Coordinates of C-alpha atoms and ligand atoms in Angstrom, one line a residue:
M1 CA 36.0 122.2 62.9
A2 CA 35.7 121.3 66.5
K3 CA 38.0 122.0 69.4
I4 CA 38.0 118.8 71.5
A5 CA 39.3 118.5 75.1
V6 CA 40.4 115.0 76.1
T7 CA 40.7 114.9 79.9
D8 CA 41.4 111.3 80.8
G9 CA 43.3 110.0 77.7
L10 CA 42.3 108.6 74.3
S11 CA 44.0 106.2 72.0
D12 CA 46.6 107.6 69.5
E13 CA 44.7 106.1 66.6
A14 CA 41.5 108.0 67.7
V15 CA 43.5 111.2 68.0
R16 CA 44.9 110.7 64.5
I17 CA 41.4 110.0 63.1
L18 CA 40.0 113.2 64.6
Q19 CA 42.9 115.3 63.4
S20 CA 42.7 113.9 59.9
A21 CA 39.0 115.0 59.9
G22 CA 40.3 118.5 60.7
H23 CA 39.5 118.6 64.4
E24 CA 41.8 120.1 67.1
V25 CA 42.5 117.7 69.9
H26 CA 43.8 118.9 73.3
I27 CA 44.9 116.1 75.6
K28 CA 45.2 117.4 79.1
H29 CA 43.6 116.5 82.5
H30 CA 41.4 119.3 83.8
E31 CA 41.1 119.3 87.6
Q32 CA 37.5 119.6 88.9
S33 CA 38.3 123.1 90.2
E34 CA 39.5 124.2 86.7
I35 CA 36.3 122.8 85.2
N36 CA 34.2 124.6 87.8
N37 CA 36.0 127.8 86.7
G38 CA 35.0 127.3 83.1
S39 CA 38.1 125.6 81.6
L40 CA 36.0 123.5 79.3
S41 CA 33.9 126.4 78.0
K42 CA 36.7 127.2 75.4
F43 CA 36.0 123.8 73.7
D44 CA 33.2 122.4 71.5
A45 CA 33.5 118.9 72.9
V46 CA 34.9 117.0 75.8
V47 CA 35.9 113.3 76.0
I48 CA 36.2 111.8 79.5
R49 CA 36.7 108.5 81.2
S50 CA 35.8 107.9 84.9
A51 CA 38.3 110.3 86.5
T52 CA 36.5 113.5 85.3
K53 CA 33.1 114.2 86.9
L54 CA 30.7 116.3 84.8
L55 CA 27.9 116.8 87.3
S56 CA 25.4 119.7 87.1
Q57 CA 27.8 122.4 88.3
Q58 CA 30.6 121.4 85.9
I59 CA 28.3 121.1 82.9
M60 CA 26.8 124.6 83.6
A61 CA 30.4 126.0 83.8
S62 CA 31.3 124.4 80.5
V63 CA 28.9 126.5 78.5
S64 CA 29.5 130.2 77.9
D65 CA 27.5 133.0 76.3
D66 CA 29.5 132.6 73.1
G67 CA 29.5 128.8 72.9
G68 CA 31.0 126.0 75.0
I69 CA 30.7 122.3 74.9
R70 CA 28.0 120.7 72.7
F71 CA 29.2 117.1 72.9
I72 CA 30.2 115.0 75.9
G73 CA 31.8 111.7 75.0
R74 CA 32.3 109.1 77.7
A75 CA 35.1 106.9 76.4
G76 CA 33.7 103.8 78.1
V77 CA 30.5 102.5 79.6
G78 CA 29.5 104.0 83.0
V79 CA 27.9 107.4 82.9
D80 CA 27.3 107.9 86.7
N81 CA 30.0 110.7 86.5
I82 CA 27.8 112.7 84.0
D83 CA 24.6 114.5 84.9
I84 CA 22.7 113.6 81.7
N85 CA 19.6 115.6 82.7
T86 CA 21.6 118.9 83.0
A87 CA 23.3 118.1 79.7
T88 CA 20.0 117.6 78.0
K89 CA 18.6 120.9 79.4
M90 CA 21.7 122.7 78.1
G91 CA 21.3 121.1 74.7
I92 CA 24.5 119.0 75.0
I93 CA 24.6 115.5 73.5
V94 CA 26.0 112.7 75.6
C95 CA 27.5 109.5 74.0
N96 CA 29.4 106.5 75.4
T97 CA 30.8 103.4 73.8
P98 CA 28.8 100.7 75.6
G99 CA 30.0 97.6 73.7
A100 CA 33.7 98.4 73.1
S101 CA 35.1 97.1 76.4
T102 CA 32.8 94.1 76.9
S103 CA 35.4 91.3 76.2
S104 CA 38.0 93.0 78.4
V105 CA 35.6 93.3 81.4
V106 CA 34.5 89.7 81.0
E107 CA 38.1 88.5 81.0
L108 CA 39.0 90.5 84.1
T109 CA 35.9 89.2 85.9
I110 CA 36.8 85.6 85.1
G111 CA 40.4 86.3 86.0
H112 CA 39.4 87.7 89.4
L113 CA 37.1 84.7 90.0
L114 CA 39.8 82.2 89.4
A115 CA 42.5 84.2 91.2
S116 CA 40.3 84.4 94.3
T117 CA 39.2 80.8 94.4
R118 CA 42.8 79.5 93.8
H119 CA 44.6 82.1 96.0
I120 CA 46.8 83.1 93.0
V121 CA 47.8 86.5 94.4
T122 CA 48.5 85.2 98.0
A123 CA 50.5 82.3 96.5
D124 CA 52.7 84.7 94.6
R125 CA 53.0 87.1 97.5
T126 CA 54.0 84.4 100.0
M127 CA 56.4 82.7 97.6
R128 CA 58.3 86.0 97.1
N129 CA 58.5 86.2 100.9
G130 CA 60.2 82.8 101.0
E131 CA 57.2 80.8 102.1
W132 CA 56.1 77.6 100.4
S133 CA 52.4 77.6 101.4
K134 CA 51.4 74.5 99.5
K135 CA 49.1 73.1 102.2
R136 CA 47.6 76.5 103.3
L137 CA 46.6 77.6 99.9
R138 CA 44.1 74.8 99.1
G139 CA 41.5 76.3 96.7
S140 CA 38.3 75.1 95.3
E141 CA 37.1 74.6 91.7
I142 CA 34.5 76.8 90.2
G143 CA 33.1 73.9 88.2
G144 CA 30.1 72.3 90.0
K145 CA 29.2 75.6 91.8
R146 CA 26.4 78.1 91.3
L147 CA 27.3 81.5 89.9
G148 CA 24.8 84.2 90.6
L149 CA 24.8 87.2 88.3
I150 CA 23.3 90.5 89.4
G151 CA 22.4 92.3 86.2
L152 CA 22.3 90.4 82.9
G153 CA 23.6 92.7 80.2
R154 CA 26.4 92.2 77.6
I155 CA 29.2 91.7 80.1
S156 CA 27.2 89.5 82.4
R157 CA 26.2 87.2 79.5
G158 CA 29.8 86.9 78.4
V159 CA 30.8 85.9 82.0
A160 CA 27.9 83.5 82.0
Q161 CA 29.1 81.7 78.8
I162 CA 32.6 81.2 80.1
A163 CA 31.6 80.2 83.6
R164 CA 29.2 77.7 82.1
S165 CA 32.0 76.2 80.1
F166 CA 33.8 75.7 83.4
G167 CA 30.8 73.7 84.6
M168 CA 29.1 76.3 86.7
E169 CA 25.3 76.5 87.0
I170 CA 24.2 80.0 86.1
H171 CA 21.6 82.0 88.0
A172 CA 20.7 85.6 87.5
Y173 CA 18.7 88.5 88.8
D174 CA 17.7 91.4 86.4
P175 CA 14.2 92.9 86.6
Y176 CA 14.8 94.7 83.3
V177 CA 15.6 91.9 80.9
E178 CA 13.2 89.8 78.8
E179 CA 15.0 87.4 76.6
V180 CA 17.2 85.0 78.5
P181 CA 18.9 81.7 77.3
G182 CA 17.2 78.6 78.8
W183 CA 20.4 77.6 80.6
I184 CA 20.3 80.6 82.9
T185 CA 17.9 80.3 85.9
M186 CA 16.3 83.7 86.5
H187 CA 15.2 84.8 90.0
E188 CA 12.6 87.4 90.8
E189 CA 14.2 88.4 94.1
V190 CA 17.8 89.5 94.5
D191 CA 17.9 87.7 97.9
T192 CA 17.4 84.3 96.3
I193 CA 20.6 84.8 94.3
F194 CA 22.4 85.3 97.7
S195 CA 20.7 82.3 99.3
S196 CA 21.4 79.9 96.4
C197 CA 24.8 80.9 95.1
T198 CA 28.3 80.4 96.5
H199 CA 29.8 82.6 93.8
I200 CA 28.3 86.0 92.8
S201 CA 29.4 88.5 90.2
I202 CA 28.0 92.0 90.1
H203 CA 27.0 93.6 86.7
C204 CA 24.4 96.2 87.4
N205 CA 24.6 100.0 87.3
L206 CA 25.0 102.0 90.5
T207 CA 21.6 103.5 91.3
E208 CA 19.7 104.4 94.4
E209 CA 18.2 100.8 94.3
T210 CA 21.6 99.1 93.9
A211 CA 23.7 101.2 96.3
N212 CA 25.1 98.9 99.0
L213 CA 23.1 96.0 97.5
V214 CA 25.9 93.6 98.7
N215 CA 25.8 94.0 102.5
S216 CA 26.1 92.0 105.6
S217 CA 22.6 90.7 105.7
R218 CA 22.7 89.4 102.2
I219 CA 26.2 87.9 102.5
S220 CA 25.0 86.0 105.6
M221 CA 22.4 84.3 103.3
M222 CA 25.1 82.7 101.1
P223 CA 25.3 78.9 101.4
G224 CA 29.1 78.3 101.6
I225 CA 28.6 74.8 100.2
G226 CA 28.6 74.3 96.5
L227 CA 26.1 72.4 94.4
D228 CA 28.6 69.6 94.3
G229 CA 28.7 69.4 98.1
T230 CA 32.2 71.1 98.4
K231 CA 32.6 73.4 101.4
C232 CA 34.0 76.1 99.0
G233 CA 33.0 79.2 101.0
N234 CA 31.4 82.3 99.5
H235 CA 33.0 84.4 96.8
I236 CA 32.0 87.8 95.4
V237 CA 33.5 89.7 92.4
S238 CA 32.6 93.1 91.1
C239 CA 34.0 94.9 88.0
A240 CA 30.8 97.0 87.7
R241 CA 30.7 100.2 89.8
G242 CA 31.9 101.2 93.2
G243 CA 29.2 101.7 95.9
I244 CA 27.2 98.6 94.9
V245 CA 29.3 96.5 97.3
D246 CA 29.4 97.8 100.9
E247 CA 33.2 97.6 101.5
N248 CA 33.0 97.8 105.3
D249 CA 30.4 95.0 105.5
C250 CA 32.5 92.9 103.2
S251 CA 35.6 93.5 105.3
D252 CA 33.6 92.3 108.4
A253 CA 32.4 89.2 106.4
L254 CA 36.0 88.4 105.4
S255 CA 36.9 88.6 109.1
N256 CA 34.1 86.4 110.3
G257 CA 34.5 83.9 107.5
Q258 CA 31.1 84.5 105.9
L259 CA 33.0 85.5 102.8
S260 CA 36.0 83.6 101.6
S261 CA 37.0 86.0 98.9
L262 CA 36.1 89.4 97.6
A263 CA 37.5 90.7 94.3
L264 CA 36.9 94.3 93.4
D265 CA 38.0 96.4 90.4
V266 CA 35.8 99.3 91.4
F267 CA 35.5 101.2 94.8
S268 CA 33.1 103.7 96.4
T269 CA 36.1 106.1 96.5
E270 CA 38.7 106.0 93.8
P271 CA 41.6 105.9 94.0
L272 CA 41.4 103.5 97.0
I273 CA 44.2 104.6 99.4
E274 CA 43.2 103.2 102.7
S275 CA 40.7 100.5 103.4
P276 CA 40.1 97.7 106.0
L277 CA 39.9 95.4 102.9
M278 CA 43.7 95.7 102.6
N279 CA 44.1 93.6 105.7
H280 CA 42.6 90.5 104.2
D281 CA 44.3 87.8 102.1
G282 CA 40.9 87.0 100.8
F283 CA 40.6 90.5 99.2
H284 CA 41.8 90.9 95.7
G285 CA 41.9 94.4 94.3
S286 CA 42.7 96.0 91.0
P287 CA 42.7 99.8 90.3
H288 CA 39.6 100.0 87.9
I289 CA 41.5 98.4 85.0
A290 CA 38.7 96.2 83.6
A291 CA 38.6 98.2 80.3
S292 CA 42.3 98.9 80.3
T293 CA 43.4 96.6 77.5
L294 CA 45.0 97.5 74.2
E295 CA 42.1 96.1 72.3
A296 CA 39.3 97.8 74.4
Q297 CA 41.0 101.2 74.4
S298 CA 41.6 101.0 70.6
R299 CA 37.9 100.1 70.0
I300 CA 36.7 102.8 72.4
G301 CA 38.9 105.4 70.8
T302 CA 37.8 104.7 67.2
E303 CA 34.1 104.4 68.1
M304 CA 34.3 107.7 70.0
A305 CA 36.2 109.4 67.1
S306 CA 33.5 108.4 64.6
L307 CA 30.7 109.6 66.9
I308 CA 32.4 113.0 67.2
I309 CA 33.1 113.3 63.5
Q310 CA 29.5 112.4 62.7
F311 CA 28.1 114.9 65.2
F312 CA 30.2 117.8 64.0
K313 CA 29.3 116.9 60.4
T314 CA 25.6 116.3 60.7
G315 CA 24.5 117.7 64.1
K316 CA 23.4 114.2 65.0
T317 CA 24.8 110.8 65.9
D318 CA 23.5 107.3 65.2
Y319 CA 23.6 106.6 68.9
S320 CA 23.4 108.9 72.0
L321 CA 22.2 108.7 75.6
N322 CA 19.9 111.7 75.4
N323 CA 17.7 113.5 72.9
V324 CA 18.6 117.1 72.3
Ligands
LIG401 C1 33.7 102.0 82.0 O1 32.7 102.3 82.6 O2 33.9 102.0 80.8 C2 34.8 101.4 82.9 O3 34.5 101.4 84.2 C3 36.2 101.9 82.5 C4 36.5 103.3 82.9 O4 35.8 104.0 83.5 O5 37.6 103.7 82.5

């Protein structure tokens, strides 16, 4: 039976499922320095979220002459914190749970979009300070505006459906998708999303191509006037990955009025301690909580537990990110 290290938490239900299948589960955060010194090499499998980084050095240190990890489970979607190539070379299987948090991320994205355009956070903050800012906090509707989606996967399509029901016109850029519903207007260039949409939501992976994709020059293309003629300003939201949005450029754009709001759940450095963004009322931040719901964590946990059980029973999984 396998010895499993869980470094960033896992649902109680998943732990029970794994233990009932005879596995040993050790829940403890391992610091990067401990991992570099081989703390994971005493385990057969490791389950991580985004806080633990398993890049080449850490993966190499997690395998020893008499064993070490054979399974890396990413309890969530993003795998930019795992060096899959090194894992493959070392014969380690890598699995994630790509669909389990979709609804939760969709809901937070829509929540941020509405909170930003209706100043919900500032309204609460100022009211607690004794201010009644009824006139100052005039917002704009999202209905009658264009929403540009960068990346058109599961989450983005969920956002598109809800935004459409609010009366938004949906535009998207994704060079990798083929089948797209007729009500989504696809663009061949990412720049035309910026030049046509007042509201943009980011849903792509962080790659060399998408790093700092949202920058001053693209923000300056945004129209600021909605499809319905409202001077609603420009609004950007990202619950995807830190590093796609250039946070300094966005801070400048919030200062000079090119951006009216920016809502981020993900940051180039996490945790975000200090940032020029904190000086802007138009900035709405959340500490990488898009998948942090009871439902998503329960689905993620049970999916991860069944992948682990299957792997240690058969040596294979129905689904993995690499072939070993
Ligand atoms: C994910 O990729 O699943 C999310 O960003 C949530 C997380 O990392 O915890």
